[in-house]
Short mmCIF file of C-alpha atoms (C1' of nucleotides) in Angstrom, two decimals:
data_model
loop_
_atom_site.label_atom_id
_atom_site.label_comp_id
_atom_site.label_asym_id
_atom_site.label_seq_id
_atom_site.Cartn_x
_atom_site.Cartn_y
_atom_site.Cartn_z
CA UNK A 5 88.84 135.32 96.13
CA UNK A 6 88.85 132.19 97.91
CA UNK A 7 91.72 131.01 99.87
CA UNK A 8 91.98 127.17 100.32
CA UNK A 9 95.34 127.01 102.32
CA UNK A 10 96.54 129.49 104.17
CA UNK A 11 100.65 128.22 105.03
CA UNK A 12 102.35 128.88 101.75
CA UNK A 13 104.82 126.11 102.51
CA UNK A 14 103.84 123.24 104.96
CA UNK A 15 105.87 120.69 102.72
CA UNK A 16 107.10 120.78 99.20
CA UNK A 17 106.23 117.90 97.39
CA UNK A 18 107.81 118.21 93.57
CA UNK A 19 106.46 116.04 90.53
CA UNK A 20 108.86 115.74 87.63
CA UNK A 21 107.61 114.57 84.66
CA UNK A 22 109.93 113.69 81.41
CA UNK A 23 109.39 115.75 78.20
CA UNK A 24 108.50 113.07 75.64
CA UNK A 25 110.41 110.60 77.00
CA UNK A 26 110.67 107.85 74.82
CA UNK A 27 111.55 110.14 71.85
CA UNK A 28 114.06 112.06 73.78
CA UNK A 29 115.75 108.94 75.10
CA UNK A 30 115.71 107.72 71.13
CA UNK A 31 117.34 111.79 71.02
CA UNK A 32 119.85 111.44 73.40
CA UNK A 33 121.61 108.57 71.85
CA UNK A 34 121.23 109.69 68.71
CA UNK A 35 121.89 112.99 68.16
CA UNK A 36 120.93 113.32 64.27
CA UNK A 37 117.18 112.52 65.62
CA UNK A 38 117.19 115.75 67.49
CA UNK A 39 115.03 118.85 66.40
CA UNK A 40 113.14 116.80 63.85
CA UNK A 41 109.93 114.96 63.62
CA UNK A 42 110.14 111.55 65.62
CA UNK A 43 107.97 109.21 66.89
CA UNK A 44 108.11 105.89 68.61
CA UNK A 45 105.49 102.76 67.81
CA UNK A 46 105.37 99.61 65.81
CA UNK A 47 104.59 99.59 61.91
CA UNK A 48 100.57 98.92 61.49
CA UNK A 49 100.54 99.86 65.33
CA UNK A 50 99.48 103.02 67.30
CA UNK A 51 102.14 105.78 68.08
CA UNK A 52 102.51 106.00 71.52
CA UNK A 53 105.42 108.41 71.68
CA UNK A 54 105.87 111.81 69.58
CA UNK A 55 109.23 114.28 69.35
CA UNK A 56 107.51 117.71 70.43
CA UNK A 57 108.15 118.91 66.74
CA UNK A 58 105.84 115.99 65.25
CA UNK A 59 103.21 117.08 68.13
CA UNK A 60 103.30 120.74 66.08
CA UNK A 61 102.41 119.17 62.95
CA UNK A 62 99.32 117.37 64.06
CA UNK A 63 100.57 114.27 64.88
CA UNK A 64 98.65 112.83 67.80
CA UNK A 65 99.05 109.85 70.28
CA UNK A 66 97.24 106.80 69.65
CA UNK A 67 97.09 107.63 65.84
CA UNK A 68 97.94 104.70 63.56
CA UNK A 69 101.20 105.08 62.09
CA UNK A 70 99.70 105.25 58.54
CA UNK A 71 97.79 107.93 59.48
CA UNK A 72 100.82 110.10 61.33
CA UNK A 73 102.60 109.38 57.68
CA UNK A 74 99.88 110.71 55.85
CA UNK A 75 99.92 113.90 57.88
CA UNK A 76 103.69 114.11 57.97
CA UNK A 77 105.38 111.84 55.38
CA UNK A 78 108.97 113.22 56.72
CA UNK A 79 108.12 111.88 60.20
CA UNK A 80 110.39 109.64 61.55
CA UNK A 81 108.96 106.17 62.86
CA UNK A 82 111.60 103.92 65.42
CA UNK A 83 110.60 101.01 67.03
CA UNK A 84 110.40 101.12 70.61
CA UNK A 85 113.04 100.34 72.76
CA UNK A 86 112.09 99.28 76.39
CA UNK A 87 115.34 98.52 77.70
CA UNK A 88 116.93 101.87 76.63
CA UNK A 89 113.83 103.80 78.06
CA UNK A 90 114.74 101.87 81.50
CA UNK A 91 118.33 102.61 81.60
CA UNK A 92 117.34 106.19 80.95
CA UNK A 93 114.58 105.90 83.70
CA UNK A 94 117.29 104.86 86.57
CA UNK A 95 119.89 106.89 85.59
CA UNK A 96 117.38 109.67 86.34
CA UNK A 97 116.11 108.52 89.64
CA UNK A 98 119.63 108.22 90.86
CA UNK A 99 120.38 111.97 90.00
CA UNK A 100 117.16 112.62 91.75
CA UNK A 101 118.24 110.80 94.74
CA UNK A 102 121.60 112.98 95.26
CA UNK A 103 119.34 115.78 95.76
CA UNK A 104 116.53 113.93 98.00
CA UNK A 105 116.93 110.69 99.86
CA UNK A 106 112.69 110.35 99.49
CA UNK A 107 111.42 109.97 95.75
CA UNK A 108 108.56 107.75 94.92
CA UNK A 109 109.13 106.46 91.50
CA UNK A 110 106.17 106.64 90.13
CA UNK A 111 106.48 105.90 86.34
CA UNK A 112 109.33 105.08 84.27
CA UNK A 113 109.46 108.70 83.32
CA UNK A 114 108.03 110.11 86.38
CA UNK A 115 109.02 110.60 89.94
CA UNK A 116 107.64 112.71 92.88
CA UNK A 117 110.18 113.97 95.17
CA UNK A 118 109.76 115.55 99.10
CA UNK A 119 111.76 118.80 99.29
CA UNK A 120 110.36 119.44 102.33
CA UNK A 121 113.17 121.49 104.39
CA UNK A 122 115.66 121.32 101.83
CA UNK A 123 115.50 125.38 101.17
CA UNK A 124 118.23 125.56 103.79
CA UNK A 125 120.43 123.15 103.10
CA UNK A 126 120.49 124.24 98.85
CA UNK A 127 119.97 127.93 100.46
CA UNK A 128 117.51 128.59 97.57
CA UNK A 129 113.70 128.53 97.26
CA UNK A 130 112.08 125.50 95.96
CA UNK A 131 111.68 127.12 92.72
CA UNK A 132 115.67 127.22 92.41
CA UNK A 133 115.84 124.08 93.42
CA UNK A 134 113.78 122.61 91.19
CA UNK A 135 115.86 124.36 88.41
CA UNK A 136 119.15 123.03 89.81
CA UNK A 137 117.34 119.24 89.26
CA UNK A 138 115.89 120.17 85.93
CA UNK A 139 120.12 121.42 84.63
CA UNK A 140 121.64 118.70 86.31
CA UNK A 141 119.02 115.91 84.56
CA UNK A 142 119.71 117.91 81.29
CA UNK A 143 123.43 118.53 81.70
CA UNK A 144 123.80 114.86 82.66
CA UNK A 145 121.21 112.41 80.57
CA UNK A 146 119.90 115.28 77.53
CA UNK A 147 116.58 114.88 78.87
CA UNK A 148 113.87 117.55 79.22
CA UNK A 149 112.06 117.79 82.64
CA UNK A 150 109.28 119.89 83.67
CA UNK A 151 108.56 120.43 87.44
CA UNK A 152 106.09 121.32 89.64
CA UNK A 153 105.65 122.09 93.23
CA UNK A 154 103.20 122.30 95.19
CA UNK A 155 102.07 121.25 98.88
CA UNK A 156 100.51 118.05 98.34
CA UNK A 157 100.62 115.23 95.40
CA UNK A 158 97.53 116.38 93.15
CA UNK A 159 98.56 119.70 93.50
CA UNK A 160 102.47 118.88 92.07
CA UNK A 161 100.81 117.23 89.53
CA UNK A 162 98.71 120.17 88.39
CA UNK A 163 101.84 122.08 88.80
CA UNK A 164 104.08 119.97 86.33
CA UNK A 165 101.66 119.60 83.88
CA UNK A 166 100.92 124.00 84.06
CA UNK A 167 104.25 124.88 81.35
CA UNK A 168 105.59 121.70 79.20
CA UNK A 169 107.95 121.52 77.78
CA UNK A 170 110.56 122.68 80.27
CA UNK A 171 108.88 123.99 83.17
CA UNK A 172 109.18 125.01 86.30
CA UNK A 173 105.70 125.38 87.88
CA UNK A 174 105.66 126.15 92.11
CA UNK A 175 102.13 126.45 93.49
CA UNK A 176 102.63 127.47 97.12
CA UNK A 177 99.34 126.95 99.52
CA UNK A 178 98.26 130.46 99.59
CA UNK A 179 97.64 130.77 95.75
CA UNK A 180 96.48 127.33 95.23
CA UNK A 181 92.91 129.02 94.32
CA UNK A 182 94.49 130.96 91.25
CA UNK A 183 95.38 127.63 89.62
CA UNK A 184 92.43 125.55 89.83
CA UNK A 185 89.76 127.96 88.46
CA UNK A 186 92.22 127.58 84.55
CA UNK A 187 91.96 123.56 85.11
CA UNK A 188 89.01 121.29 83.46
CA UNK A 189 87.69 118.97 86.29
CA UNK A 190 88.65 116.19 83.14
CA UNK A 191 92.65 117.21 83.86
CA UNK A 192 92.42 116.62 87.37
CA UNK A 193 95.26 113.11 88.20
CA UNK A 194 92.74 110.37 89.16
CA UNK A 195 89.32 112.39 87.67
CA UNK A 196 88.16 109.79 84.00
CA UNK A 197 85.63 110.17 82.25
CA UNK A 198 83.03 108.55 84.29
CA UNK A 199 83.88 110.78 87.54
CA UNK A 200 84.60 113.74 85.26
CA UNK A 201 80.62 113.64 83.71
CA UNK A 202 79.23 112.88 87.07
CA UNK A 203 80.85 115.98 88.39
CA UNK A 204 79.80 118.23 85.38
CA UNK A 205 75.80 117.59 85.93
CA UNK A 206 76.57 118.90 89.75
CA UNK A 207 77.97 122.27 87.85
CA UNK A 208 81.76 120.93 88.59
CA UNK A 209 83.23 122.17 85.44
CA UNK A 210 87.11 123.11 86.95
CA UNK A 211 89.08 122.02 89.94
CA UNK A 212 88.49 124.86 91.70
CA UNK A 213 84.40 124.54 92.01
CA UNK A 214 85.20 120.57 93.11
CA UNK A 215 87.61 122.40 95.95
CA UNK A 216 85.18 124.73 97.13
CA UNK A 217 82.67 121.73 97.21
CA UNK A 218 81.10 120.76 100.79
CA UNK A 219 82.38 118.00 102.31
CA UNK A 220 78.98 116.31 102.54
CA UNK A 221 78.49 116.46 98.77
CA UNK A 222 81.43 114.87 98.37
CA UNK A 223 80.65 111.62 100.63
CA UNK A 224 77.57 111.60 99.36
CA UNK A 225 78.41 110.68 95.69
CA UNK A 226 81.89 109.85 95.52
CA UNK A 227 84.35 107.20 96.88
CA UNK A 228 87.79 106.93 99.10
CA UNK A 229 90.17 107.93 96.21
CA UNK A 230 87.75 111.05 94.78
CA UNK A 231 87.71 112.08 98.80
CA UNK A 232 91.42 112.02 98.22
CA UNK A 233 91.53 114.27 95.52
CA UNK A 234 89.78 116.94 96.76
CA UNK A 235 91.59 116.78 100.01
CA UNK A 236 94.61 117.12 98.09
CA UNK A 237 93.27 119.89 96.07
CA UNK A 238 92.18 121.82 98.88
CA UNK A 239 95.90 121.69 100.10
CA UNK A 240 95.50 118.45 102.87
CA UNK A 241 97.77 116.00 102.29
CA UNK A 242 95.94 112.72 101.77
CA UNK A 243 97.30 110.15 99.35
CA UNK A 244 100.99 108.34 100.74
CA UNK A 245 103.82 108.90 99.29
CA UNK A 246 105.11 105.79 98.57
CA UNK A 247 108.56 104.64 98.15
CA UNK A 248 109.34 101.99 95.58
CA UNK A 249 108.24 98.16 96.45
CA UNK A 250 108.33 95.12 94.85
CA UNK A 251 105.34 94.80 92.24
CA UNK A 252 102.00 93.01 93.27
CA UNK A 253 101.60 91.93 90.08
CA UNK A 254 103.36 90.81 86.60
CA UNK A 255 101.98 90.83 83.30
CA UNK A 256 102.87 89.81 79.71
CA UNK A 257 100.76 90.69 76.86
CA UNK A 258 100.75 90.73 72.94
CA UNK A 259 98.56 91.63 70.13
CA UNK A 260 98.65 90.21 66.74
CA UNK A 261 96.95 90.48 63.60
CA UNK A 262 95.45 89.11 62.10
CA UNK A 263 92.79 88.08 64.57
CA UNK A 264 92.90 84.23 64.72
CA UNK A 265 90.63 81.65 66.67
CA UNK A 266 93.42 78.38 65.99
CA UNK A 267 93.62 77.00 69.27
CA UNK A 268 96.83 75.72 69.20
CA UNK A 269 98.21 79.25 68.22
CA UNK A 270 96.35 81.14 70.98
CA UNK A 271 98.16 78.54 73.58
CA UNK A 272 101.37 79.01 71.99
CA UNK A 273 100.88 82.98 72.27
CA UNK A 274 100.18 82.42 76.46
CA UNK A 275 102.74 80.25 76.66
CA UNK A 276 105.17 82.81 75.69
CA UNK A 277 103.68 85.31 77.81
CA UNK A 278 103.77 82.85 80.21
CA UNK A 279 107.61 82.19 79.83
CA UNK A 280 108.12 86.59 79.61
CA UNK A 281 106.34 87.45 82.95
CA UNK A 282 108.06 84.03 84.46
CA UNK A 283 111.49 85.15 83.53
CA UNK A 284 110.84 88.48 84.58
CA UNK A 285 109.35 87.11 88.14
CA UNK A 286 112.62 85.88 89.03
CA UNK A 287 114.80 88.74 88.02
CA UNK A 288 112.68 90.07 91.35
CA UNK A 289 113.14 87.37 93.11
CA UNK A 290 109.54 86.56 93.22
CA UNK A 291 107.14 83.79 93.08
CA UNK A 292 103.75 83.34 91.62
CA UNK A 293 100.85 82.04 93.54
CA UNK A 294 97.95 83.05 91.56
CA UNK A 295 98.04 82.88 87.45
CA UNK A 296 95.35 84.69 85.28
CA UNK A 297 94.77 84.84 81.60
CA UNK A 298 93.42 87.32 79.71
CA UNK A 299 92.17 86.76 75.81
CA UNK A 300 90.88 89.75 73.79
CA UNK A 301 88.70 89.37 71.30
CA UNK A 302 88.75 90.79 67.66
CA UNK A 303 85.61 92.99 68.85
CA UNK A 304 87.71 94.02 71.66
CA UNK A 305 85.94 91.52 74.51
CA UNK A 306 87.70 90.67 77.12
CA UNK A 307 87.88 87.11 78.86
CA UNK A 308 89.81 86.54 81.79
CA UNK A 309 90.25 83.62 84.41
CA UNK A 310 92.41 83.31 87.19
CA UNK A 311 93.59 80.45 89.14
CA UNK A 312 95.00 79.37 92.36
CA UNK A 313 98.35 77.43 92.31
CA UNK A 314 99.26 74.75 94.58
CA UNK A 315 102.37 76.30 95.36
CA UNK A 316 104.33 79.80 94.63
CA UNK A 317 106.44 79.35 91.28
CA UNK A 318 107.92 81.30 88.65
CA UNK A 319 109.07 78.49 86.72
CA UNK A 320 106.92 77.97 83.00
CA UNK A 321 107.49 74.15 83.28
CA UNK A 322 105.56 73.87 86.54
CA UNK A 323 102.59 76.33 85.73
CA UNK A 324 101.78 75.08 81.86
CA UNK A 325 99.55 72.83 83.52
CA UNK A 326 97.44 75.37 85.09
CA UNK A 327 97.95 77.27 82.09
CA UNK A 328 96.22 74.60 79.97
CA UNK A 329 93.49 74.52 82.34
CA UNK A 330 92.17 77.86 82.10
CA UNK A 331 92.78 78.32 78.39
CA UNK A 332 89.90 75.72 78.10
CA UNK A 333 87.82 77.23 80.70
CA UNK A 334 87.49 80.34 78.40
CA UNK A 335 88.59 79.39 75.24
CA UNK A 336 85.64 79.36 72.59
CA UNK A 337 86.51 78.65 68.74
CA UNK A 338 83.56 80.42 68.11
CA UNK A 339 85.35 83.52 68.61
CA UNK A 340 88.04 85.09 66.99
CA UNK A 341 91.01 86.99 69.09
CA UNK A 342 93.85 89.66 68.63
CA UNK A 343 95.47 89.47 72.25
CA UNK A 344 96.35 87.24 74.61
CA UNK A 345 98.08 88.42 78.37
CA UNK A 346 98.97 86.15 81.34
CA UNK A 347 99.17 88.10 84.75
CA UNK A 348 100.95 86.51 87.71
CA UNK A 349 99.92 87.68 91.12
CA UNK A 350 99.71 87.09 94.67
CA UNK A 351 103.44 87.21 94.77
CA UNK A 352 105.31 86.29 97.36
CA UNK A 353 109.11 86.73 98.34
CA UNK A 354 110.19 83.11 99.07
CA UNK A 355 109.05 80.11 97.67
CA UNK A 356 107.23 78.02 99.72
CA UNK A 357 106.52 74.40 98.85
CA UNK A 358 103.72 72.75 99.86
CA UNK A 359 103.98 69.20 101.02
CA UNK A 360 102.33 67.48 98.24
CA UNK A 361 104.82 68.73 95.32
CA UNK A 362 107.66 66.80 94.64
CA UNK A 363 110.56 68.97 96.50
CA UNK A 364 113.39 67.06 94.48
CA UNK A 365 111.79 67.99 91.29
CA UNK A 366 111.33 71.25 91.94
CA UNK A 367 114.85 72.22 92.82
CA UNK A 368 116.02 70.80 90.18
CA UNK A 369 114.03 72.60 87.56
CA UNK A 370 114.54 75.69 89.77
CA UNK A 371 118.70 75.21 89.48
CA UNK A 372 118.08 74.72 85.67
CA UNK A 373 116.21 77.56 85.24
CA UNK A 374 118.97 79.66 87.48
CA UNK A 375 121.29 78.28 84.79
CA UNK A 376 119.22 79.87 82.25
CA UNK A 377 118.97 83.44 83.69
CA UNK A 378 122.78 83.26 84.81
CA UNK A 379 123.53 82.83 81.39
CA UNK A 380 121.28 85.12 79.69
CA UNK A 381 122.24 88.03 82.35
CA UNK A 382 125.65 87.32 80.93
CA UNK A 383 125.46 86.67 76.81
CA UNK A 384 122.57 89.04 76.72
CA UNK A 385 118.58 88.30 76.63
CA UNK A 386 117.29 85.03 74.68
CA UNK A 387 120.59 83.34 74.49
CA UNK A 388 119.29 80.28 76.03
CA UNK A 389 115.78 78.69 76.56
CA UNK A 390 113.96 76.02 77.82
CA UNK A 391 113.16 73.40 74.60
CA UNK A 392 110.53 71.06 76.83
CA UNK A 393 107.94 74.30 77.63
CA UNK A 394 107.44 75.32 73.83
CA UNK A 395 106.02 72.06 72.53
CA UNK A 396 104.81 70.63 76.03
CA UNK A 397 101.38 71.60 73.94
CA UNK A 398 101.57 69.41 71.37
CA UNK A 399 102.69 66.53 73.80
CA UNK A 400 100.11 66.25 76.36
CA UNK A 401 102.24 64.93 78.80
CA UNK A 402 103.24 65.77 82.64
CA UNK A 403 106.40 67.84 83.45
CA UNK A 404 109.17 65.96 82.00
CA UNK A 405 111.52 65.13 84.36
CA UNK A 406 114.23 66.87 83.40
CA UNK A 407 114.18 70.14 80.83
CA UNK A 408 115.70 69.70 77.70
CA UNK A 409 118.40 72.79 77.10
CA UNK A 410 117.98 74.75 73.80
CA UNK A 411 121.28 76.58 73.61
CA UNK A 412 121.73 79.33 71.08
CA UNK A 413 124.94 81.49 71.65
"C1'" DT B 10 91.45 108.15 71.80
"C1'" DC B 11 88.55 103.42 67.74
"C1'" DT B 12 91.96 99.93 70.72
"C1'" DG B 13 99.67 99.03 72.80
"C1'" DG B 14 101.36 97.24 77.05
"C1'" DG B 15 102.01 97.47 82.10
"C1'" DG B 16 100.22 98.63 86.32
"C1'" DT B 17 97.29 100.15 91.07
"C1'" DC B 18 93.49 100.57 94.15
"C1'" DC B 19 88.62 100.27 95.62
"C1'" DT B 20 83.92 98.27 96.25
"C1'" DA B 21 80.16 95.09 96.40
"C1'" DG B 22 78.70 90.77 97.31
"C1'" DG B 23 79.18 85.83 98.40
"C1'" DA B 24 81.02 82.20 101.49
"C1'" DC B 25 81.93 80.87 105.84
"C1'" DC B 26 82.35 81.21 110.78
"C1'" DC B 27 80.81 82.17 115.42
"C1'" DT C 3 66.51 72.70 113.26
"C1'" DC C 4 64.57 78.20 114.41
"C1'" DT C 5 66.99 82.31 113.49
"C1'" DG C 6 69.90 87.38 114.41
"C1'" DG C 7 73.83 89.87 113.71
"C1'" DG C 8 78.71 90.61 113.07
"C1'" DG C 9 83.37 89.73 111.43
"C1'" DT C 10 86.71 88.19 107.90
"C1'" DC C 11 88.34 86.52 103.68
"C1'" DC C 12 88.07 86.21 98.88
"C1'" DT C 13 86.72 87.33 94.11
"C1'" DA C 14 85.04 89.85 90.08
"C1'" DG C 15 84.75 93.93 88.03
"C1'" DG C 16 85.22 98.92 87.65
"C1'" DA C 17 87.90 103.09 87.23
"C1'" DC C 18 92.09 105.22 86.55
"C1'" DC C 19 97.03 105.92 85.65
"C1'" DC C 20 101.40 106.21 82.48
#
DNA sequence: TCTGGGGTCCTAGGACCC
DNA sequence: TCTGGGGTCCTAGGACCC
């Protein structure tokens, strides 16, 4: 047998990974939905979240909901519930910070965790301490966790996903080899479908032949993050561990059906993307200097365009223009579409104004605007909005001087 | 996996500069 | 007004992730 690593323990990175999340945060407030056959996702929509009972009755991810109630009329559809799943999501990061000051948060339901040299201060293995973090998350939040350790990222992530539900997987260095010969080259974090096939025609059906792979091979036909990978899986630490920094980008995005090619609906679907990713811009603190659109067709095309802004905002009212602009660039009545997204990017922490804008205008529709969030943070979501950017569509005018309020308590 | 929504990172190639 | 090579910045698009 092959031995990749020979340290059993250089560092302990963990991966935890939530059991089901969504359902079991749907679970945990509502204890009548536990033990029975749940799932989370919008009528005529896909399921995107299933209770680990529905899983045992054939219900898969991605179905249709029509079809997961044909195979299970008892299953139990609930709509999903974002801001619950984030509360839930925190909540668990903070536990995981009493244990370890260095957690990358990687999802909203996953997190890896350096336990490097904590053995001594827990005076237990990593194993044990693993299972003190899986009780407390369960004791605290009725959440599932399963857990794996390993010595680099890849590795922890093979290791979480090795027993779910509720496991406890530790892969030290020296037995890395008698993992990766039971795991498809497919399973492998960061291997698709396109890197997966290439592999398979070299013979690279599990992890373990990719690890025991030449180096040259691997420069030869693969890029940085596949050199990455098999670093990792060989038991060399090569991706970062990152802890959590603001976003590089923000994005809003909404299907509907059915498909529809009215222009003046299409616009008013952007603009309240627009207004979503805006609003939730400067909850960060954050300003936008580039703005892209995305419109997906009813054959499932995708158009995009991006655009340059004259100056950093996060304010709706001073980016409809742009907004306007490259809707037409891409927008063909010829074609039918079921989505439209709006991404904001090239964000930057302080707004800077450039000196063509109008600075009195702008801080005036910026104050307004901190109005708006003020009061929404404290009546709740939607309380308030702006009247002006809703119809500015239908009135082809400039920004109006001054917003007209829309107040709805 | 017949299609929900939110992200990240990398590469190739063009533009522009010296 | 001929022509080489190198650096940097930006963009579009691909691949992958949960």
């Amino acid at each position: 047998m092959q031995v990749l690593s020979v340290h059993s323990w250089p560092q302990a990175i963990a991966h935890l990974d939530a059991d089901a999340f969504f359902v079991s945060c749907e679970q945990a407030s509502r204890p009548a939905l536990r033990g029975k056959c749940v799932a989370v996702g919008k009528e005529r929509g896909i399921v995107i979240a299933l209770s680990y009972e529905a899983k045992a009755k054939g219900v898969k991810r991605g179905m249709f909901v029509s079809e997961a109630k044909r195979i299970y009329p008892g299953i139990i559809i609930l709509d999903s519930n974002h801001e619950t799943y984030g509360l839930f999501s925190v909540r668990m990061f903070e536990i995981l910070k009493r244990f370890s000051p260095k957690i990358e948060e990687y999802s909203v339901d996953e997190a890896f965790i350096d336990l490097t040299g904590l053995r001594r201060l827990y005076a237990c293995s990593y194993r044990e301490l693993a299972l003190k973090i899986q009780d407390t998350i369960e004791k605290e939040l009725s959440i599932s966790v399963s857990i794996g350790i390993s010595i680099t990222k890849v590795l922890a992530k093979i290791a979480s996903k090795y027993k779910k539900p509720h496991g406890i997987t530790a892969i030290p260095g020296n037995e890395i080899h008698l993992y990766l010969s039971n795991i498809l080259i497919e399973d492998v974090w960061g291997i698709g479908p396109n890197t997966a096939s290439l592999l398979k025609k070299f013979n690279i059906n599990t992890a373990l032949d990719f690890a025991l792979k030449n180096e040259n091979f691997v420069k030869k036909y693969l890029s940085k993050p596949y050199i990455q990978i098999y670093n990792e899986l060989k038991g060399e630490p090569s991706i970062d561990f990152v802890e959590k920094i603001s976003p590089k980008s923000i994005s809003k995005a909404k299907s509907f059906y059915p498909p529809s090619n009215e222009e003046s609906f299409i616009f008013s679907e952007l603009l309240k993307n627009l207004k979503l990713s805006c609003a939730k811009a400067r909850r960060f603190n954050l300003a936008a200097s580039k703005l892209s659109i995305f419109l997906k067709t009813s054959d499932f095309q995708m158009l995009s365009v991006e655009a340059k802004l004259s100056s950093p905002s996060a304010m709706p009212l001073m980016l409809t223009e742009s907004l306007r602009e490259v809707f037409f660039k891409i927008y063909k009545p010829e074609y039918s579409y079921r989505q439209t997204a709006v991404v904001l990017s090239g964000l930057t922490e302080k707004i800077q104004y450039s000196l063509f804008d109008d600075r009195a205008k702008i801080e005036k529709i910026v104050s307004v605007y901190n109005a708006m969030d003020d009061i929404n943070r404290r009546f709740g979501r939607n309380s308030v909005h702006l009247g002006a950017s809703s119809d500015s569509y239908v009135h082809k005018e400039r920004t109006p001087n001054l917003p007209l309020l829309n107040i709805k308590v």
